[in-house]
Structures are given as structure tokens and as C-alpha cells.
Amino acid sequence: MELAVRDAQGADLDPIEADDAVFGIEPNEGVVHQTLVAQLAARRGGNASTKSRGEIRGSTAKLRRQKGLGMARVGSANSPIRRGGGVAFGPKPRSYVQRLPKRMRRLAIRSVLSSRVAEGRLHVVDALGIEEPSTKAATALLSNLGVERSALVVTGAPDRAALLSTRNIPGVRTVPADVLNVADMLAHRTLVLTVDAVRRAEELWGGERADGRPAGDAAAVEV
């Protein structure tokens, strides 16, 4: 498939050929949702911790005898039903990480990229043209591309100048293609990719990797 390309001033350039397996598939919404849930769950710290009755410091002696006083039966002061006692079934430190197969993660990224292309919310520029950190230059670039709301700018390699130029613009974030993920893409309305980022995305998620099998395994299946 072809992707339209523009320069930093918004002028149209010659389109580029892009891998259909990355930018032209039928989006799998179920896989996208599962990947997003797993990614957001992995961000949870899981540090909440409470003490059970066995971890409370204090006497474990029974407060009063079982019968004969006309009062309810009680145990130790560490009981969960008493003030200052332990917590019954309280949270403990844990990991919220969900296992997600590599093929599903790749499919989710390709699905979001393809949906952005189909919706017309993916812009490709030949280069950002930002040599030195400049918020004004980054704002002008996004304006020339017609970006009016939040945007995720994706570069082929880490670009410090672009990162510093966009970090003060509300709703705009810059990341290299190597760390592109579903949560960031869905959190921004528009994707802005450089041509280098498109090629890097094809290397990471296109070709043989789109099937999740090395070239040798693919040949064996065909036989």
C-alpha cells in the first residue's frame, strides 16, 4: 500500500510504499483490548499491604472468659473485628503482570497502526526538521500537518531534540519506534511518523515477524 508523505511545511511529497502486513490489515479489536488491559495492569505497582491478625504486635490472650459474663464471645485484641486489629483478607504485595504471547502483542500494534491509516489519523513526514530543541518549531510542524488535538510523534531512532521540543506541548509526546506500544497510540488521537519510523516499524512487525515465525519455520510449513 502507499502512504502519503509531507514535509515539515505541510507540502505533499511522493508517497512511499508500506508493508500491508503492518499498515493495511483488518484490525483485531479483541486482541487490541486484551493487549491494552495487560499493559495497563503491568503498570500497577502492586505495593498495597495490610497486616493480618498474626502480624499485629500485641498479646494473643483471650480478653475474657468464654461464658458467664453475659457478653459476646471474644478472642484476642488482634481480631479483625476489633479496632487496631488485623485486616481480614486484606491486600498483599503482588504482581499484576499478565502473560501475553508475542504474536498477540505484534498483532495489536499492527491493528492500531492499520486502523489509524484507515481513519486518516496517521501522518507521515519525511523528517521533523528539528535540529535544536524548539517548542515553536514543533508547534509549527504539527500545525502544518493539521494536527489539532493530541498527537504521538514517532521517530526512527531516539531524537533528543524532538523530545525536548514537544514535551511542553499539551497532549503531545515523542517516542522512538522501538518503544511504540498500544497504550500510547490509543491515548493520542493522531500519529505522526517519520519515514524512518515507518521503515523501522516494518522491520519490527512486518515481513516474517508478521506471522510470528522465523524464515526457516515458514519454509518448513510450506513444505
XYZ file of N, CA and C in Angstrom:
669
model
N 0.840 -1.182 0.000
C 0.000 0.000 0.000
C 0.881 1.240 0.000
N 0.281 2.382 -0.340
C 1.006 3.643 -0.365
C 0.580 4.533 0.791
N 1.562 5.229 1.345
C 1.303 6.199 2.398
C 1.715 7.574 1.902
N 0.826 8.539 2.058
C 1.137 9.908 1.651
C 2.214 10.481 2.565
N 3.108 11.260 1.978
C 4.217 11.852 2.726
C 4.189 13.367 2.523
N 4.434 14.084 3.598
C 4.542 15.538 3.533
C 5.823 15.996 4.217
N 6.232 17.200 3.908
C 7.407 17.740 4.565
C 6.990 18.532 5.795
N 7.965 19.128 6.467
C 7.680 19.847 7.708
C 6.794 21.059 7.486
N 6.734 21.568 6.257
C 5.885 22.721 5.944
C 4.489 22.308 5.504
N 4.242 21.004 5.410
C 2.929 20.511 5.027
C 2.747 20.289 3.547
N 3.809 20.476 2.745
C 3.709 20.271 1.296
C 3.747 18.780 0.974
N 2.962 18.382 -0.010
C 2.900 16.973 -0.404
C 4.167 16.563 -1.135
N 4.648 15.364 -0.815
C 5.796 14.762 -1.477
C 5.356 13.460 -2.117
N 6.295 12.782 -2.750
C 5.969 11.492 -3.370
C 5.601 10.476 -2.290
N 4.520 9.723 -2.497
C 4.143 8.701 -1.491
C 5.174 7.578 -1.436
N 5.129 6.834 -0.360
C 6.053 5.714 -0.179
C 5.257 4.417 -0.109
N 5.901 3.341 -0.490
C 5.298 2.018 -0.375
C 5.507 1.506 1.046
N 4.425 1.006 1.639
C 4.485 0.488 3.001
C 3.978 -0.953 3.027
N 4.424 -1.684 4.016
C 4.067 -3.098 4.152
C 2.588 -3.217 4.543
N 1.823 -3.936 3.732
C 0.404 -4.143 4.037
C 0.210 -4.895 5.345
N 1.166 -5.745 5.698
C 1.039 -6.535 6.918
C 1.138 -5.676 8.165
N 1.648 -4.457 8.033
C 1.793 -3.555 9.180
C 0.752 -2.452 9.152
N 0.485 -1.897 7.969
C -0.385 -0.724 7.878
C -1.693 -0.978 7.137
N -1.931 -2.214 6.709
C -3.132 -2.447 5.910
C -3.907 -3.695 6.252
N -3.847 -4.152 7.514
C -4.578 -5.354 7.885
C -5.954 -4.987 8.444
N -6.787 -5.998 8.616
C -8.076 -5.811 9.265
C -7.847 -5.787 10.774
N -8.124 -4.674 11.445
C -7.822 -4.581 12.886
C -8.569 -5.641 13.696
N -7.861 -6.208 14.652
C -8.450 -7.189 15.567
C -8.715 -6.479 16.899
N -9.950 -6.027 17.093
C -10.277 -5.225 18.274
C -10.149 -6.026 19.562
N -10.433 -7.311 19.510
C -10.323 -8.138 20.709
C -8.895 -8.229 21.210
N -7.971 -8.428 20.288
C -6.556 -8.513 20.663
C -6.051 -7.158 21.156
N -6.513 -6.081 20.510
C -6.112 -4.739 20.951
C -6.568 -4.495 22.384
N -7.812 -4.847 22.680
C -8.331 -4.645 24.038
C -7.557 -5.471 25.053
N -7.292 -6.727 24.734
C -6.571 -7.588 25.675
C -5.152 -7.079 25.911
N -4.514 -6.588 24.856
C -3.165 -6.047 24.999
C -3.168 -4.781 25.839
N -4.157 -3.915 25.623
C -4.247 -2.692 26.416
C -4.451 -3.010 27.895
N -5.351 -3.943 28.195
C -5.594 -4.319 29.591
C -4.324 -4.876 30.225
N -3.594 -5.727 29.497
C -2.366 -6.307 30.035
C -1.307 -5.235 30.265
N -1.209 -4.279 29.366
C -0.204 -3.229 29.511
C -0.524 -2.313 30.687
N -1.784 -1.944 30.836
C -2.170 -1.091 31.962
C -2.028 -1.834 33.285
N -2.312 -3.136 33.279
C -2.154 -3.922 34.501
C -0.693 -4.009 34.913
N 0.203 -4.103 33.922
C 1.634 -4.204 34.225
C 2.178 -2.926 34.837
N 1.475 -1.798 34.629
C 1.919 -0.535 35.204
C 1.577 -0.410 36.683
N 0.702 -1.274 37.177
C 0.304 -1.190 38.576
C 1.460 -1.609 39.482
N 1.640 -0.867 40.553
C 2.755 -1.159 41.452
C 2.556 -2.425 42.253
N 1.313 -2.694 42.674
C 1.067 -3.883 43.479
C 1.749 -3.821 44.839
N 1.888 -2.608 45.406
C 2.603 -2.445 46.666
C 1.682 -2.358 47.879
N 0.373 -2.374 47.684
C -0.552 -2.278 48.807
C -0.348 -3.452 49.757
N -0.285 -3.165 51.040
C -0.030 -4.225 52.015
C -0.745 -3.915 53.323
N -1.388 -4.915 53.902
C -2.025 -4.803 55.207
C -1.540 -5.940 56.100
N -1.709 -5.774 57.395
C -1.284 -6.790 58.352
C -2.465 -7.673 58.740
N -2.218 -8.955 58.756
C -3.224 -9.882 59.239
C -3.163 -9.933 60.765
N -4.067 -10.644 61.387
C -4.097 -10.697 62.852
C -2.838 -11.355 63.417
N -2.204 -12.194 62.624
C -0.984 -12.829 63.098
C 0.234 -11.922 63.035
N 0.121 -10.798 62.308
C 1.241 -9.874 62.162
C 1.124 -8.653 63.072
N -0.026 -8.509 63.756
C -0.211 -7.381 64.664
C 0.592 -7.615 65.938
N 1.279 -6.586 66.383
C 2.061 -6.692 67.615
C 1.125 -6.534 68.812
N 1.144 -7.471 69.723
C 0.291 -7.414 70.903
C 0.017 -8.798 71.443
N -0.660 -8.857 72.555
C -0.954 -10.126 73.211
C -1.980 -10.920 72.407
N -1.824 -12.206 72.439
C -2.787 -13.094 71.787
C -3.726 -13.738 72.812
N -3.678 -13.242 74.033
C -4.515 -13.835 75.085
C -5.981 -13.500 74.851
N -6.844 -14.395 75.248
C -8.288 -14.153 75.169
C -8.651 -13.048 76.156
N -9.456 -12.074 75.708
C -9.728 -10.895 76.532
C -10.551 -11.227 77.774
N -11.515 -12.123 77.686
C -12.316 -12.530 78.844
C -12.782 -13.962 78.634
N -13.271 -14.534 79.715
C -13.674 -15.930 79.614
C -14.867 -16.082 78.668
N -15.026 -17.290 78.202
C -15.994 -17.556 77.158
C -17.436 -17.341 77.627
N -17.755 -17.796 78.856
C -19.165 -17.809 79.287
C -19.300 -17.191 80.677
N -20.497 -16.801 80.990
C -20.822 -16.389 82.342
C -20.896 -14.899 82.588
N -20.447 -14.070 81.647
C -20.471 -12.629 81.864
C -21.614 -11.928 81.142
N -22.371 -12.652 80.354
C -23.488 -12.048 79.648
C -23.063 -11.163 78.485
N -21.857 -11.333 78.015
C -21.350 -10.532 76.888
C -20.945 -11.451 75.745
N -20.757 -10.839 74.606
C -20.413 -11.638 73.426
C -19.057 -12.303 73.615
N -18.898 -13.394 72.918
C -17.619 -14.106 72.943
C -16.573 -13.307 72.155
N -15.397 -13.237 72.720
C -14.320 -12.509 72.032
C -13.033 -13.318 72.133
N -12.152 -13.041 71.197
C -10.826 -13.658 71.239
C -9.799 -12.641 71.673
N -8.699 -12.547 70.914
C -7.640 -11.612 71.274
C -7.953 -10.219 70.727
N -7.171 -9.248 71.170
C -7.339 -7.872 70.701
C -6.900 -7.710 69.255
N -6.247 -8.709 68.695
C -5.769 -8.646 67.309
C -6.824 -9.098 66.309
N -8.000 -9.413 66.782
C -9.052 -9.884 65.891
C -9.438 -8.807 64.878
N -9.737 -9.175 63.654
C -10.114 -8.185 62.619
C -11.366 -7.385 62.963
N -12.207 -7.884 63.863
C -13.443 -7.157 64.175
C -13.210 -6.101 65.247
N -12.013 -6.002 65.786
C -11.721 -5.019 66.817
C -10.852 -3.903 66.265
N -11.032 -2.719 66.815
C -10.241 -1.575 66.405
C -8.761 -1.833 66.735
N -7.898 -1.578 65.746
C -6.476 -1.828 65.932
C -6.060 -3.249 65.629
N -7.033 -4.076 65.291
C -6.703 -5.465 64.971
C -6.239 -5.630 63.542
N -6.001 -6.873 63.164
C -5.544 -7.157 61.810
C -6.660 -6.975 60.786
N -6.293 -7.071 59.523
C -7.247 -6.930 58.421
C -7.522 -8.307 57.840
N -8.787 -8.644 57.714
C -9.161 -9.930 57.139
C -9.144 -9.858 55.617
N -8.411 -10.744 54.997
C -8.335 -10.836 53.532
C -7.890 -9.516 52.900
N -6.996 -8.802 53.544
C -6.502 -7.542 53.014
C -5.502 -7.742 51.893
N -5.172 -6.674 51.168
C -4.219 -6.797 50.053
C -2.800 -7.049 50.537
N -2.057 -7.769 49.726
C -0.642 -8.043 49.967
C 0.130 -7.689 48.697
N 1.419 -7.381 48.819
C 2.192 -7.085 47.607
C 2.082 -8.219 46.589
N 1.824 -7.856 45.343
C 1.655 -8.860 44.291
C 1.972 -8.239 42.948
N 2.134 -9.077 41.967
C 2.377 -8.613 40.601
C 1.084 -8.740 39.802
N 0.763 -7.697 39.058
C -0.432 -7.705 38.216
C -0.102 -8.025 36.758
N 1.123 -8.415 36.488
C 1.549 -8.683 35.114
C 0.754 -9.849 34.531
N 0.250 -9.654 33.326
C -0.470 -10.698 32.609
C 0.387 -11.199 31.455
N 0.463 -12.483 31.320
C 1.242 -13.053 30.225
C 0.504 -12.830 28.912
N 1.225 -12.329 27.926
C 0.632 -12.075 26.617
C 1.594 -12.592 25.548
N 1.156 -13.495 24.687
C 2.048 -14.022 23.654
C 2.591 -12.917 22.749
N 3.801 -13.120 22.284
C 4.453 -12.127 21.436
C 3.659 -11.873 20.163
N 3.082 -12.888 19.597
C 2.320 -12.722 18.359
C 1.096 -11.829 18.587
N 0.493 -11.917 19.768
C -0.661 -11.071 20.062
C -0.226 -9.623 20.236
N 0.907 -9.384 20.887
C 1.394 -8.014 21.046
C 1.680 -7.384 19.693
N 2.317 -8.138 18.822
C 2.624 -7.609 17.488
C 1.352 -7.357 16.689
N 0.395 -8.275 16.786
C -0.864 -8.106 16.059
C -1.606 -6.871 16.558
N -1.564 -6.618 17.863
C -2.249 -5.455 18.419
C -1.647 -4.158 17.892
N -0.326 -4.080 17.841
C 0.332 -2.878 17.330
C -0.005 -2.680 15.867
N 0.051 -3.743 15.079
C -0.270 -3.630 13.657
C -1.740 -3.265 13.449
N -2.610 -3.741 14.334
C -4.035 -3.420 14.222
C -4.282 -1.938 14.472
N -3.622 -1.375 15.483
C -3.819 0.044 15.774
C -3.237 0.908 14.653
N -2.063 0.542 14.152
C -1.473 1.295 13.045
C -2.387 1.261 11.823
N -2.919 0.094 11.528
C -3.801 -0.038 10.362
C -5.095 0.752 10.541
N -5.633 0.739 11.753
C -6.868 1.489 11.989
C -6.639 2.991 11.873
N -5.473 3.462 12.311
C -5.163 4.887 12.186
C -5.027 5.289 10.720
N -4.464 4.410 9.918
C -4.351 4.696 8.483
C -5.748 4.750 7.856
N -6.594 3.773 8.197
C -7.943 3.724 7.625
C -8.773 4.933 8.033
N -8.528 5.447 9.233
C -9.286 6.596 9.726
C -8.700 7.927 9.286
N -7.553 7.898 8.618
C -6.907 9.131 8.193
C -6.251 9.891 9.324
N -5.883 9.189 10.376
C -5.276 9.837 11.534
C -3.807 9.454 11.695
N -3.183 9.034 10.607
C -1.754 8.753 10.619
C -1.088 9.623 9.555
N -0.146 10.454 9.976
C 0.570 11.349 9.067
C 2.039 10.916 8.985
N 2.563 10.959 7.785
C 3.968 10.601 7.562
C 4.704 11.837 7.056
N 5.819 12.161 7.683
C 6.661 13.280 7.261
C 8.028 12.736 6.881
N 8.671 13.387 5.911
C 9.986 12.910 5.500
C 11.010 13.090 6.610
N 10.896 14.199 7.357
C 11.767 14.461 8.502
C 11.121 15.545 9.342
N 11.412 15.539 10.622
C 10.822 16.546 11.501
C 11.449 17.909 11.286
N 12.698 17.932 10.861
C 13.364 19.204 10.604
C 13.668 20.002 11.851
N 13.804 19.321 12.990
C 14.112 19.994 14.256
C 15.542 19.621 14.655
N 16.462 20.537 14.438
C 17.859 20.271 14.759
C 18.186 20.616 16.207
N 17.579 21.696 16.701
C 17.783 22.136 18.079
C 16.433 22.178 18.785
N 16.413 21.948 20.095
C 15.133 21.987 20.814
C 14.396 23.309 20.610
N 13.166 23.223 20.129
C 12.376 24.422 19.873
C 10.897 24.054 19.922
N 10.212 24.507 20.959
C 8.782 24.253 21.065
C 8.027 24.945 19.936
N 8.505 26.113 19.546
C 7.862 26.856 18.460
C 7.931 26.072 17.162
N 9.079 25.463 16.865
C 9.221 24.680 15.645
C 8.327 23.451 15.675
N 8.234 22.795 16.830
C 7.391 21.611 16.937
C 5.920 21.981 16.785
N 5.513 23.109 17.367
C 4.123 23.554 17.235
C 3.788 23.881 15.779
N 4.728 24.526 15.091
C 4.507 24.858 13.680
C 4.404 23.596 12.832
N 5.236 22.599 13.125
C 5.190 21.331 12.386
C 3.820 20.685 12.516
N 3.315 20.575 13.750
C 2.019 19.932 13.974
C 0.899 20.732 13.321
N 1.019 22.049 13.359
C 0.001 22.891 12.718
C 0.000 22.698 11.209
N 1.177 22.586 10.607
C 1.277 22.378 9.162
C 0.695 21.034 8.734
N 0.746 20.071 9.647
C 0.203 18.749 9.334
C -1.290 18.660 9.628
N -1.853 19.701 10.214
C -3.276 19.698 10.517
C -3.628 18.997 11.810
N -2.655 18.859 12.698
C -2.907 18.206 13.987
C -3.485 19.239 14.945
N -4.715 19.023 15.382
C -5.383 19.988 16.250
C -5.540 19.486 17.676
N -5.411 18.196 17.878
C -5.587 17.648 19.223
C -4.334 16.874 19.614
N -4.458 15.876 20.466
C -3.291 15.148 20.948
C -2.624 14.385 19.813
N -1.326 14.223 19.932
C -0.565 13.543 18.879
C 0.601 12.792 19.492
N 0.906 11.650 18.913
C 2.073 10.864 19.280
C 3.049 10.926 18.121
N 4.203 11.532 18.345
C 5.227 11.668 17.311
C 6.196 10.502 17.445
N 6.378 9.761 16.357
C 7.223 8.572 16.378
C 8.406 8.792 15.451
N 9.613 8.614 15.985
C 10.843 8.764 15.210
C 11.491 7.401 14.998
N 12.337 7.311 13.990
C 13.002 6.041 13.730
C 13.987 5.666 14.814
N 14.734 6.635 15.309
C 15.710 6.441 16.378
C 15.444 7.484 17.451
N 15.945 7.291 18.657
C 15.750 8.303 19.705
C 16.223 9.682 19.239
N 15.373 10.671 19.378
C 15.664 12.027 18.914
C 15.498 12.981 20.098
N 16.617 13.387 20.681
C 16.569 14.246 21.870
C 15.975 15.615 21.551
N 16.325 16.174 20.395
C 15.808 17.495 20.030
C 14.289 17.470 19.898
N 13.762 16.437 19.256
C 12.306 16.328 19.099
C 11.627 16.100 20.446
N 12.253 15.300 21.297
C 11.683 15.032 22.617
C 11.579 16.311 23.443
N 12.649 17.106 23.454
C 12.636 18.348 24.223
C 11.710 19.386 23.605
N 11.527 19.322 22.303
C 10.691 20.310 21.622
C 9.204 20.081 21.866
N 8.815 18.842 22.095
C 7.385 18.529 22.224
C 6.927 18.310 23.661
N 7.851 18.238 24.607
C 7.437 17.869 25.961
C 6.621 18.958 26.654
N 6.708 20.205 26.179
C 5.927 21.277 26.784
C 4.607 21.543 26.049
N 4.327 20.755 25.012
C 3.079 20.921 24.266
C 2.034 19.976 24.856
N 0.939 20.496 25.376
C -0.077 19.617 25.985
C -0.604 18.578 24.995
N -0.654 17.326 25.441
C -1.224 16.264 24.625
C -0.300 15.712 23.564
N 0.964 16.122 23.552
C 1.906 15.660 22.528
C 3.058 14.924 23.203
N 3.428 13.804 22.646
C 4.536 13.013 23.177
C 5.357 12.478 22.025
N 6.668 12.349 22.240
C 7.568 11.821 21.223
C 8.238 10.555 21.733
N 8.208 9.493 20.924
C 8.836 8.230 21.286
C 9.522 7.647 20.055
N 10.580 6.866 20.236
C 11.163 6.145 19.105
C 10.308 4.937 18.744
N 10.440 4.460 17.529
C 9.602 3.355 17.058
C 9.817 2.086 17.871
N 11.007 1.917 18.429
C 11.309 0.687 19.169
C 10.440 0.516 20.406
N 9.930 1.606 20.979
C 9.119 1.504 22.195
C 7.662 1.848 21.924
N 7.260 1.860 20.668
C 5.869 2.134 20.316
C 4.975 1.049 20.912
N 3.869 1.439 21.519
C 3.009 0.469 22.186
C 1.547 0.877 22.021
N 0.676 -0.064 22.339
C -0.755 0.123 22.130
C -1.311 1.225 23.019
N -0.925 1.257 24.283
C -1.485 2.234 25.219
C -1.185 3.662 24.779
N 0.040 3.926 24.361
C 0.399 5.280 23.923
C -0.349 5.665 22.658
N -0.488 4.730 21.726
C -1.182 5.046 20.478
C -2.660 5.334 20.716
N -3.298 4.562 21.600
C -4.709 4.776 21.863
C -4.954 6.016 22.719
N -3.931 6.472 23.437
C -4.084 7.656 24.285
C -3.971 8.949 23.491
N -3.551 8.866 22.228
C -3.408 10.057 21.388
C -4.272 9.903 20.147
N -4.876 10.978 19.729
C -5.801 10.930 18.588
C -5.068 10.743 17.265
N -3.888 11.332 17.121
C -3.186 11.326 15.837
C -1.793 10.741 16.011
N -1.354 10.023 14.984
C 0.017 9.506 14.940
C 0.782 10.266 13.862
N 1.975 10.709 14.209
C 2.867 11.369 13.252
C 4.140 10.547 13.190
N 4.380 9.915 12.048
C 5.554 9.067 11.873
C 6.491 9.674 10.839
N 7.767 9.595 11.119
C 8.736 9.946 10.093
C 8.896 8.753 9.155
N 9.491 8.987 7.996
C 9.720 7.883 7.061
C 10.618 6.833 7.701
N 11.600 7.266 8.476
C 12.466 6.314 9.177
C 11.667 5.476 10.170
N 10.680 6.092 10.808
C 9.851 5.347 11.751
C 9.004 4.305 11.035
N 8.519 4.636 9.846
C 7.748 3.669 9.059
C 8.623 2.463 8.709
N 9.850 2.729 8.269
C 10.751 1.628 7.910
C 11.130 0.795 9.129
N 11.316 1.452 10.252
C 11.644 0.719 11.472
C 10.462 -0.135 11.918
N 9.248 0.378 11.778
C 8.051 -0.394 12.124
C 7.932 -1.634 11.237
N 8.273 -1.488 9.966
C 8.238 -2.642 9.070
C 9.272 -3.679 9.476
N 10.434 -3.234 9.943
C 11.456 -4.171 10.403
C 11.010 -4.913 11.653
N 10.331 -4.199 12.545
C 9.951 -4.790 13.830
C 8.737 -5.698 13.725
N 7.742 -5.314 12.925
C 6.476 -6.040 12.936
C 6.018 -6.516 11.554
N 6.783 -6.281 10.513
C 6.400 -6.718 9.182
C 7.158 -7.959 8.746
N 7.000 -8.313 7.475
C 7.727 -9.450 6.913
C 7.409 -10.748 7.621
N 8.463 -11.513 7.918
C 8.284 -12.799 8.584
C 7.740 -12.634 9.997
N 8.047 -11.500 10.633
C 7.577 -11.303 12.002
C 6.067 -11.115 12.075
N 5.452 -10.759 10.973
C 4.001 -10.608 10.967
C 3.312 -11.940 11.209
N 3.973 -13.046 10.816
C 3.429 -14.380 11.050
C 3.908 -14.968 12.357
N 4.884 -14.326 12.984
C 5.401 -14.823 14.254
C 6.319 -16.003 14.120
N 6.797 -16.286 12.885
C 7.681 -17.429 12.674
C 8.936 -16.980 11.948
N 10.096 -17.542 12.307
C 11.315 -17.265 11.549
C 11.185 -17.770 10.128
N 12.090 -17.313 9.254
C 12.020 -17.690 7.845
C 12.127 -19.194 7.671
N 12.975 -19.860 8.464
C 13.140 -21.308 8.353
C 11.858 -22.054 8.683
N 11.178 -21.606 9.749
C 9.930 -22.256 10.134
C 8.858 -22.054 9.083
N 8.820 -20.872 8.473
C 7.814 -20.600 7.439
C 8.041 -21.522 6.239
N 9.304 -21.726 5.855
C 9.600 -22.600 4.736
C 9.208 -24.023 5.051
N 9.422 -24.439 6.310
C 9.074 -25.811 6.695
C 7.557 -26.012 6.623
N 6.791 -25.008 6.988
C 5.339 -25.141 6.937
C 4.867 -25.269 5.497
N 5.478 -24.512 4.596
C 5.077 -24.579 3.186
C 5.343 -25.956 2.610
N 6.435 -26.589 3.009
C 6.745 -27.919 2.502
C 5.701 -28.929 3.039
